[in-house]
Tab-separated table of C-alpha atoms in Angstrom:
chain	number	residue	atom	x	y	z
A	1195	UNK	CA	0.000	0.000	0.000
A	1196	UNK	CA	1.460	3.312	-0.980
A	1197	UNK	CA	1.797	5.811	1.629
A	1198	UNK	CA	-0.771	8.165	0.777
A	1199	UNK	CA	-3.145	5.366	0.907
A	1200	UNK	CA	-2.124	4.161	4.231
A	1201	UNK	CA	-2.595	8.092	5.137
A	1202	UNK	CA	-6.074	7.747	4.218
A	1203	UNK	CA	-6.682	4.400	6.065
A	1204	UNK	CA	-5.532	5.773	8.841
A	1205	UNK	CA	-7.118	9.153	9.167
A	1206	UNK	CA	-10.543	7.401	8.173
A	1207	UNK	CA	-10.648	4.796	10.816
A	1208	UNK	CA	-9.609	7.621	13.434
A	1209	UNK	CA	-12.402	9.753	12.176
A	1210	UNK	CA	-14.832	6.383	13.138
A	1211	UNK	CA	-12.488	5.499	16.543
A	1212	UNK	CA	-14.761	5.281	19.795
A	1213	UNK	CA	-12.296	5.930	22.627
A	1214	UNK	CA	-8.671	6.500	23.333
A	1215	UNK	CA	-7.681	2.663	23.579
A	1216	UNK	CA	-9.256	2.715	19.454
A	1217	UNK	CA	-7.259	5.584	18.528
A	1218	UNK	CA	-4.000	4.199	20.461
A	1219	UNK	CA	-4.509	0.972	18.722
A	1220	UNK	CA	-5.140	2.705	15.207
A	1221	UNK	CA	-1.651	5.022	15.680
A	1222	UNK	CA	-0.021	1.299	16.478
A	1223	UNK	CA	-0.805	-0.761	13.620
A	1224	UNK	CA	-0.538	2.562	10.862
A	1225	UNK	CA	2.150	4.520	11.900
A	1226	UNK	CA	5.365	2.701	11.415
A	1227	UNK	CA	3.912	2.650	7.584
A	1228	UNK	CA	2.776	5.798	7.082
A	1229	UNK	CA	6.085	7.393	8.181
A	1230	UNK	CA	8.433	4.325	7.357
A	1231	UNK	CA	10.228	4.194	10.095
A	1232	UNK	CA	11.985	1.151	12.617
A	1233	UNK	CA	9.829	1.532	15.299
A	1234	UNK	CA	6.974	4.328	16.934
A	1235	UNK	CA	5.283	5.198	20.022
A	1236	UNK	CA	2.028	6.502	21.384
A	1237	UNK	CA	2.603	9.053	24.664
A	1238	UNK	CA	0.328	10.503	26.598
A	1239	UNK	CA	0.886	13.099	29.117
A	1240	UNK	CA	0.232	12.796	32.617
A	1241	UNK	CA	0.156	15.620	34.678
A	1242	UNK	CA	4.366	16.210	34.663
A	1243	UNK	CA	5.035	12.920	33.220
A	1244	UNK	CA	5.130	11.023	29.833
A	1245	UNK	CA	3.447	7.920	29.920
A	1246	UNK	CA	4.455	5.230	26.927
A	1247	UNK	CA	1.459	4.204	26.403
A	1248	UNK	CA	1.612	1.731	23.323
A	1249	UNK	CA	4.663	0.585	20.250
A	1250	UNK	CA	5.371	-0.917	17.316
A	1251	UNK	CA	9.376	-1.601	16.474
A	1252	UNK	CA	12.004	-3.417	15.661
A	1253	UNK	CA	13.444	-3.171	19.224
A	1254	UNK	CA	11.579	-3.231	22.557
A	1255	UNK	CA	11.553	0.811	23.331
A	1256	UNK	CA	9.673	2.207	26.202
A	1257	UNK	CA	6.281	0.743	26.670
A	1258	UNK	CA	4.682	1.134	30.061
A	1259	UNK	CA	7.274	3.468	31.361
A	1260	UNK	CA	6.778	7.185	32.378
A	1261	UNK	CA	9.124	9.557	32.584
A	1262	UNK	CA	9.060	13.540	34.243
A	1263	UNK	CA	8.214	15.910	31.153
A	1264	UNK	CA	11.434	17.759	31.873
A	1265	UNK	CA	13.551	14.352	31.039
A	1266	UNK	CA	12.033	13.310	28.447
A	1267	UNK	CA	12.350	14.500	24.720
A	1268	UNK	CA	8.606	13.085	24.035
A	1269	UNK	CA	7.921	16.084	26.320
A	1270	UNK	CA	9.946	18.501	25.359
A	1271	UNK	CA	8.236	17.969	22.013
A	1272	UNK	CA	4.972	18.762	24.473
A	1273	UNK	CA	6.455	21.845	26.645
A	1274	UNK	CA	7.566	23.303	22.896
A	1275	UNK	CA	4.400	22.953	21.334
A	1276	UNK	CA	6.311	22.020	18.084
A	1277	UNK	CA	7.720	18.679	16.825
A	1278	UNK	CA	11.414	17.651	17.368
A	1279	UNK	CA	13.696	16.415	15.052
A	1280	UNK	CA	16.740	14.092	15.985
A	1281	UNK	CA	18.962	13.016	13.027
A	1282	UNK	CA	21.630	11.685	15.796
A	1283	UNK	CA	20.394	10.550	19.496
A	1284	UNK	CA	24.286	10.628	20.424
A	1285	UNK	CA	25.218	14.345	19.727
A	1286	UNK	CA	21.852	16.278	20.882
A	1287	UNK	CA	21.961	17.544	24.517
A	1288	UNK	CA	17.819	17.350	24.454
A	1289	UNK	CA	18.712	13.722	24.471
A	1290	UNK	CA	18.433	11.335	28.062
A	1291	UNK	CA	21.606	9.158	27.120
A	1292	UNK	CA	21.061	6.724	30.234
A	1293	UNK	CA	17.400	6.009	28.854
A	1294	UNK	CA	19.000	5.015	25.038
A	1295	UNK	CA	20.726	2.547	26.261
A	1296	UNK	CA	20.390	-0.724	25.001
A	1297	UNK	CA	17.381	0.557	22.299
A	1298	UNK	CA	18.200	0.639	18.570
A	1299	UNK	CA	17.119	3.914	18.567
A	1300	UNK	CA	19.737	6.691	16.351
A	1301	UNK	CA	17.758	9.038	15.608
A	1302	UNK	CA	14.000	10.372	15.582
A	1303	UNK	CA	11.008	12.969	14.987
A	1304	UNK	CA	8.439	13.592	17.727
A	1305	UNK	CA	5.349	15.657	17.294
A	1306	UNK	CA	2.721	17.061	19.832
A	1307	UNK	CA	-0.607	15.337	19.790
A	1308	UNK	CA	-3.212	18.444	19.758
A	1309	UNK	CA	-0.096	21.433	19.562
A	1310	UNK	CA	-2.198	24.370	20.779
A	1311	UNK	CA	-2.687	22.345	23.873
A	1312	UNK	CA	-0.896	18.866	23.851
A	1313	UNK	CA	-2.288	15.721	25.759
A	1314	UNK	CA	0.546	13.726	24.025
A	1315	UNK	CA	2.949	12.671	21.186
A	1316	UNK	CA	3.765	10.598	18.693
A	1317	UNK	CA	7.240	9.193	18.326
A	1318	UNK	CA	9.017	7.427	15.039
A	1319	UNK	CA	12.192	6.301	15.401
A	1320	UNK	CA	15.073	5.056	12.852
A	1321	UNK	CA	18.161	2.255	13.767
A	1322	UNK	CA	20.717	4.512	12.029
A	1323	UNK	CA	21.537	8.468	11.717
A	1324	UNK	CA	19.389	10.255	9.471
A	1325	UNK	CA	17.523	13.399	9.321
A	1326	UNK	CA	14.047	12.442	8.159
A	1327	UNK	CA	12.403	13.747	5.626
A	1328	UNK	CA	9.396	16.321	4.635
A	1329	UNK	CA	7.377	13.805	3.612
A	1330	UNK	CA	8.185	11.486	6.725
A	1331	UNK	CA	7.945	14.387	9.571
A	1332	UNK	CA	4.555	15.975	7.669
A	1333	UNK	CA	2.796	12.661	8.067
A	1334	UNK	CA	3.819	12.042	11.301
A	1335	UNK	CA	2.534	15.648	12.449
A	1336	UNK	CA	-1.031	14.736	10.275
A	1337	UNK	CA	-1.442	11.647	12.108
A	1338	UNK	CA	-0.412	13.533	15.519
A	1339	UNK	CA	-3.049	16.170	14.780
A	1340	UNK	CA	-5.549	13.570	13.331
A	1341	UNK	CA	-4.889	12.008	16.682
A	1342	UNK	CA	-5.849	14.912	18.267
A	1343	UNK	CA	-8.844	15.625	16.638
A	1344	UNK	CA	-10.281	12.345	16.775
A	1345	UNK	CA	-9.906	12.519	20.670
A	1346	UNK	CA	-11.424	15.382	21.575
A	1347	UNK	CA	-14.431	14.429	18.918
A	1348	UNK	CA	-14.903	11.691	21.339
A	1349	UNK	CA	-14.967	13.713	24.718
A	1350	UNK	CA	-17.627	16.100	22.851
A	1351	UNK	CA	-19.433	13.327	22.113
A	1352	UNK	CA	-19.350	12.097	25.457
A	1353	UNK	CA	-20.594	15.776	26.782
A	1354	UNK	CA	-23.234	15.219	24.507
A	1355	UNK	CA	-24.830	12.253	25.683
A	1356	UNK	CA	-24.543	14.075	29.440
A	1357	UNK	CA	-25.927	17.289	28.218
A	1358	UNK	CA	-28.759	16.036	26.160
A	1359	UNK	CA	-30.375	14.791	30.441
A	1360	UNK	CA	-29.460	18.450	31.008
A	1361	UNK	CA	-30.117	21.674	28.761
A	1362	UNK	CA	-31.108	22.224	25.200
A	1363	UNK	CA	-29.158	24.850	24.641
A	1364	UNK	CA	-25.208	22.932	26.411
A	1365	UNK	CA	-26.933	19.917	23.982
A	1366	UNK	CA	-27.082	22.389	20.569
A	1367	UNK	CA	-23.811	24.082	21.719
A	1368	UNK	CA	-21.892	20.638	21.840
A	1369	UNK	CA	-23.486	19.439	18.696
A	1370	UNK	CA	-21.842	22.493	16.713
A	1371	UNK	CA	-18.591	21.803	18.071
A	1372	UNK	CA	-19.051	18.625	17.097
A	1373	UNK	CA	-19.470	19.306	13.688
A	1374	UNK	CA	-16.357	21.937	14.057
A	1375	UNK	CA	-14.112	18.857	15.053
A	1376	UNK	CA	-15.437	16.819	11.542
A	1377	UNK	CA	-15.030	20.068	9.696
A	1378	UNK	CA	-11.001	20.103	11.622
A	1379	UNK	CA	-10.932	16.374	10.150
A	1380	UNK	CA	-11.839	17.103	6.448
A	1381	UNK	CA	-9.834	20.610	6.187
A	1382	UNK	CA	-6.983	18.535	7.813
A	1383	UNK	CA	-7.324	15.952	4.867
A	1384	UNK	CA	-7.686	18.851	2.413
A	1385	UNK	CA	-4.365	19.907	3.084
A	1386	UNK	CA	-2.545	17.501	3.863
A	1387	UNK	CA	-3.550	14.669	1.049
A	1388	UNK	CA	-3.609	14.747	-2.676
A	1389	UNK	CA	-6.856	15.774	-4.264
A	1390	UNK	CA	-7.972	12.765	-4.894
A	1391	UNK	CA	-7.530	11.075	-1.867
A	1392	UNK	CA	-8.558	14.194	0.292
A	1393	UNK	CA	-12.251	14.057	-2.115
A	1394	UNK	CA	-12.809	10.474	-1.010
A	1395	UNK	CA	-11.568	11.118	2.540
A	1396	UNK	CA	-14.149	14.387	2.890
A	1397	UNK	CA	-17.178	11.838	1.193
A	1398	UNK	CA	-16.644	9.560	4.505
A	1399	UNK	CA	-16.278	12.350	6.740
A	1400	UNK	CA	-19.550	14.097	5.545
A	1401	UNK	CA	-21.383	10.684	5.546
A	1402	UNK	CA	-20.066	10.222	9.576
A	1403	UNK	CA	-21.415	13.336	10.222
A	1404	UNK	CA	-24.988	12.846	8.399
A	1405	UNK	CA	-25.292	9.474	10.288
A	1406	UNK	CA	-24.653	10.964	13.700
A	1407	UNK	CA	-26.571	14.151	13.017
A	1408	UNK	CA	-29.598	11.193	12.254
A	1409	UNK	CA	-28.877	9.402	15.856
A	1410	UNK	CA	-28.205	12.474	17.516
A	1411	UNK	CA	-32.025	14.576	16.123
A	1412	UNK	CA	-33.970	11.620	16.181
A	1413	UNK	CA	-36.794	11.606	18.525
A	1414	UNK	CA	-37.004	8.016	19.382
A	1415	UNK	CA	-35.955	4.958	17.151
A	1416	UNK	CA	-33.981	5.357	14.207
A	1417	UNK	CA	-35.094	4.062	10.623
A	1418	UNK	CA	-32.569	1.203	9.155
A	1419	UNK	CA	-32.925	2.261	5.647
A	1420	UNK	CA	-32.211	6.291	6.575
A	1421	UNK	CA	-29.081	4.909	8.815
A	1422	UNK	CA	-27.779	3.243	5.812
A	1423	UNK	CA	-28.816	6.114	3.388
A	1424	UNK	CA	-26.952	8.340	5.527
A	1425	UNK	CA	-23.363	6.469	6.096
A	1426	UNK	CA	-23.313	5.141	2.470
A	1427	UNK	CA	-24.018	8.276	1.118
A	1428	UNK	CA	-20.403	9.047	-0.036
A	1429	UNK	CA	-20.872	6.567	-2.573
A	1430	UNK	CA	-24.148	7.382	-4.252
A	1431	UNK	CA	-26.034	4.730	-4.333
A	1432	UNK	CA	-29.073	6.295	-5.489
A	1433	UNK	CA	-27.239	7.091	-8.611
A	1434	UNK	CA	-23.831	5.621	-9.585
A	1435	UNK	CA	-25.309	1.732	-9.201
A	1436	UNK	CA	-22.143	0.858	-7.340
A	1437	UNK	CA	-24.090	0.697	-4.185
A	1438	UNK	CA	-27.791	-0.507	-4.177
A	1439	UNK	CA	-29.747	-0.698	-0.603
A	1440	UNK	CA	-33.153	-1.885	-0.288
A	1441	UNK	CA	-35.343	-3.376	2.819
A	1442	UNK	CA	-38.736	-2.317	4.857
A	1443	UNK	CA	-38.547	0.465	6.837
A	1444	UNK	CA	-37.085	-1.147	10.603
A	1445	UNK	CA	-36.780	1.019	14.037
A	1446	UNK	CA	-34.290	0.164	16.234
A	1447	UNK	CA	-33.224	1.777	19.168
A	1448	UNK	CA	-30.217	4.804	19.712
A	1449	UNK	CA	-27.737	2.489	21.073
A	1450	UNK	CA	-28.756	-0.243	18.397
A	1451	UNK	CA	-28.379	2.316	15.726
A	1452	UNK	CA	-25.269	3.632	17.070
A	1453	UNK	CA	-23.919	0.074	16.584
A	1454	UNK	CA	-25.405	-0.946	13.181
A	1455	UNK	CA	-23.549	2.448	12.025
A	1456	UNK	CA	-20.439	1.855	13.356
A	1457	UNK	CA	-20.176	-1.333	11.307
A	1458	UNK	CA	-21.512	0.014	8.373
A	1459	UNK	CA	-18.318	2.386	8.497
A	1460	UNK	CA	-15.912	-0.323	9.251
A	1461	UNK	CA	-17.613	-2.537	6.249
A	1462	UNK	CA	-16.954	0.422	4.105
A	1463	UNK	CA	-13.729	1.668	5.240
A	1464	UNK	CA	-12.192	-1.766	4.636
A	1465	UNK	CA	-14.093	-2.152	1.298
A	1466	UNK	CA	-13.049	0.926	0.282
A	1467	UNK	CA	-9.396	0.016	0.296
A	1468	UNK	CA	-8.987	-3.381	-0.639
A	1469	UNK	CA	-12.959	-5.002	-1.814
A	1470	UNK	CA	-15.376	-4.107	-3.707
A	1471	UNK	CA	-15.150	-0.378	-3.968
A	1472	UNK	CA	-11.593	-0.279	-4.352
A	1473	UNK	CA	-11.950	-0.853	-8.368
A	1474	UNK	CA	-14.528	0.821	-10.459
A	1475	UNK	CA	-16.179	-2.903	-11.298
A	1476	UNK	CA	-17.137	-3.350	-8.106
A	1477	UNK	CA	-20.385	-3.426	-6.512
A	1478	UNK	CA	-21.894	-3.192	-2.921
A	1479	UNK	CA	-25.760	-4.408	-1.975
A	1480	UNK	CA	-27.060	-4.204	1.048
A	1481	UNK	CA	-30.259	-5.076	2.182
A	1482	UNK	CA	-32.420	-5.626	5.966
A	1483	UNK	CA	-35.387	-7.585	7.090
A	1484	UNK	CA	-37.104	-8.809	9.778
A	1485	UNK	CA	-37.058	-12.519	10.540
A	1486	UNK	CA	-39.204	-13.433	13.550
A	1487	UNK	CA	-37.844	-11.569	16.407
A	1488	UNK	CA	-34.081	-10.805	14.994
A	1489	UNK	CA	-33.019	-8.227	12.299
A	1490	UNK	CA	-30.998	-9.485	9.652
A	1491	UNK	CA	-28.726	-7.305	7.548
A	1492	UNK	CA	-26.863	-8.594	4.306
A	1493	UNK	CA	-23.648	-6.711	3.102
A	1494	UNK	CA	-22.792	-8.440	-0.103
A	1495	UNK	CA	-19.490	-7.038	-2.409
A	1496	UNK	CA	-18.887	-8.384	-6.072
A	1497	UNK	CA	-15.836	-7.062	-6.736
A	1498	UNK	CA	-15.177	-7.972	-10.654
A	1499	UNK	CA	-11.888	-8.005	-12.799
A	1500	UNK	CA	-11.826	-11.538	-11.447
A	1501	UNK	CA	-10.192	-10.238	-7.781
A	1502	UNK	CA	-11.593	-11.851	-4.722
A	1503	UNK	CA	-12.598	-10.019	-2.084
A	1504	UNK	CA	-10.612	-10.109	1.153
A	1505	UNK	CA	-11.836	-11.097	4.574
A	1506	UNK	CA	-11.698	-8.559	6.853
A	1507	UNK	CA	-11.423	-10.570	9.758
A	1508	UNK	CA	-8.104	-9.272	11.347
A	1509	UNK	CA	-8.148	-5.849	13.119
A	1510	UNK	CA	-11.203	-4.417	11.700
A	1511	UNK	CA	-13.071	-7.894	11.489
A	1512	UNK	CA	-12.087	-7.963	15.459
A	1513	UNK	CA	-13.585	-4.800	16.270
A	1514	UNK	CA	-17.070	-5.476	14.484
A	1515	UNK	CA	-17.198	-8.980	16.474
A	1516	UNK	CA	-16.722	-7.075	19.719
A	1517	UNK	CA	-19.317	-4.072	18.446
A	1518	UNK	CA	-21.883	-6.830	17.696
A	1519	UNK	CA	-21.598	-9.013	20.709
A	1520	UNK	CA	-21.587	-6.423	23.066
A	1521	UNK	CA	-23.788	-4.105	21.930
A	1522	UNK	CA	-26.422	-5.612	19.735
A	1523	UNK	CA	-25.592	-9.249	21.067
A	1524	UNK	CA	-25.752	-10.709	17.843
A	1525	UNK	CA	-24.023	-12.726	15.573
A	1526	UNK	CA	-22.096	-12.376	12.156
A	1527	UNK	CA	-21.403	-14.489	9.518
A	1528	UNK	CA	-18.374	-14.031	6.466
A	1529	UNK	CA	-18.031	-15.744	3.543
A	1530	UNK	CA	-15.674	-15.396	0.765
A	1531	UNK	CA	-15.872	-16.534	-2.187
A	1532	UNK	CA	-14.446	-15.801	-6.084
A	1533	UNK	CA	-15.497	-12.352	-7.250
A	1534	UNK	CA	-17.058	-11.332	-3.765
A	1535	UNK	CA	-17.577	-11.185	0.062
A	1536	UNK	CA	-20.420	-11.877	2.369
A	1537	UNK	CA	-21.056	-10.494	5.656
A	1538	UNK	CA	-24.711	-11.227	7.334
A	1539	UNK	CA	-25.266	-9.789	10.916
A	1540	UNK	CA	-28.540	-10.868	12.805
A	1541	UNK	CA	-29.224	-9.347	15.866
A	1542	UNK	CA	-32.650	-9.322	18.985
A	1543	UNK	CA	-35.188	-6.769	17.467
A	1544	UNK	CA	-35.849	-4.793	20.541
């Protein structure tokens, strides 16, 4: 995958990520190949300490440890407000020599998570000398602010669902800085991605936004068919006849629907990089129905050009078996087969 691609993979699924230990996770797996570099770590700040919160490298680095903001160049990168750059760990004063030893580490770039106001950094690191370059340190910085964003989208979010037992008007106020933090997201991927990729990027973004804007207004149960409307809208599927939906109108409840479009996303995301709607043959149908006392949804890709679809049942597959059990306590099913994927979730109509 080239790396504006990964880019895009990554600042989508942090646009969809649900809580710190999701975004953590996301920085882990996509970082080292965004940046391409030996190794990377997630920090969060503590008070007046660095806290390693999560890696990925060649070498075991600093995982679990904290360290006083003052002795540590992950915060410096924090007290600075700007991101560091290290082309040689052994000559920089900024440097902690007693805490290098034994790591591969020779040089590195750190940048602030959320600079106006940092809550944490992102580290890469590199097993020889080098100074890193543009490319490397500005999508290090875009996944740091991404990072950021996608954060405090989540604790506004979380106001939300307090406010909306307390005032109207603390409920409307959160909501529009809600849609200020997707609007951060998409101007972010405006100018930091090619046009082409920052035009698909926005699509997903604005469809996020429609589908919580439908949870977030509705009065009571949310309609299936206008859930699905609203997160596959990106890809047209009134018009383009890449994506066709069709089913009776269903109401499920908030937390249902909060669920159902969650995994609509992640079913997208993932198609949209490697299945069906990665080529211009390929085709997504979708369709709901009742059967007895369970809903049943069936996400079927064809992809065409004779490619198979792959099985997202890794990372992303992972998260959708934990989204269904735990909050729709349901099942799922995949298949894969020549030319296309299956995915049918059945869950308690409540």
């Amino acid at each position: 995958m080239s790396g504006s691609k990964a880019l895009v993979g990554a600042l989508e699924r942090l646009a969809l990520a649900p809580d710190l230990d999701a975004v953590t996770e996301i920085l882990r797996s996509t970082c080292r190949q965004v940046v391409g570099a030996d190794g990377i770590a997630v920090v969060m700040r503590d008070e007046d300490r660095c806290v390693y919160l999560e890696e990925d490298a060649v070498g075991p680095l600093w995982k679990g440890q904290s360290f006083l903001m003052e002795a540590c160049v992950s915060g410096w990168a924090m007290l600075n407000r700007r991101t560091v750059v290290i082309p040689d760990v052994a000559v920089d004063e900024r440097v902690p020599q007693e805490f290098y030893r034994g790591r591969f580490v020779r040089s590195l770039a750190i940048a602030p998570v959320r600079p106006d106001d940092p809550i944490g950094a992102l580290g890469a690191y590199w097993a020889r000398p080098r100074k890193p370059s543009a490319r490397e340190i500005g999508a290090l910085e875009t996944l740091a602010r991404a990072a950021g964003l996608a954060i405090d989208k989540q604790r506004l979010l979380n106001e939300l669902s307090r406010a909306l037992t307390e005032a109207a008007l603390a409920r409307d106020e959160l909501r529009q800085r809600l849609r200020n933090a997707m609007a951060a997201l998409g101007a972010l991927a405006t100018s930091e991605l090619p046009a082409e990729h920052a035009h698909q990027l926005n699509a997903r973004i604005a469809a996020i936004a429609r589908a919580q804007e439908l949870q977030q207004t509705s009065a009571g149960n949310v309609n299936i068919g206008a859930l699905a409307e609203a997160e596959l809208g990106a890809y047209e599927p009134g018009s383009s006849g890449r994506v066709a939906l069709s089913g009776h109108p269903i109401l499920v409840p908030p937390r249902q629907a909060a669920a159902v479009g969650i995994i609509l996303n992640e079913l997208a995301a993932e198609s949209l990089q490697r299945g069906a709607l990665s080529t211009p043959e390929g085709r997504l149908q979708l369709e709901w129905e009742v059967d007895g006392d369970h809903i049943v949804l069936e996400w079927r890709e064809t992809t065409g050009g004779g490619s198979v679809a792959p099985d997202p049942s890794g990372q992303v597959g992972g998260f959708i078996d934990r989204v269904v059990q735990s909050e729709l306590g349901g099942r799922i099913n995949r298949t894969v087969a020549p030319n296309g994927f299956t995915c049918s979730l059945e869950f308690p109509a409540q």
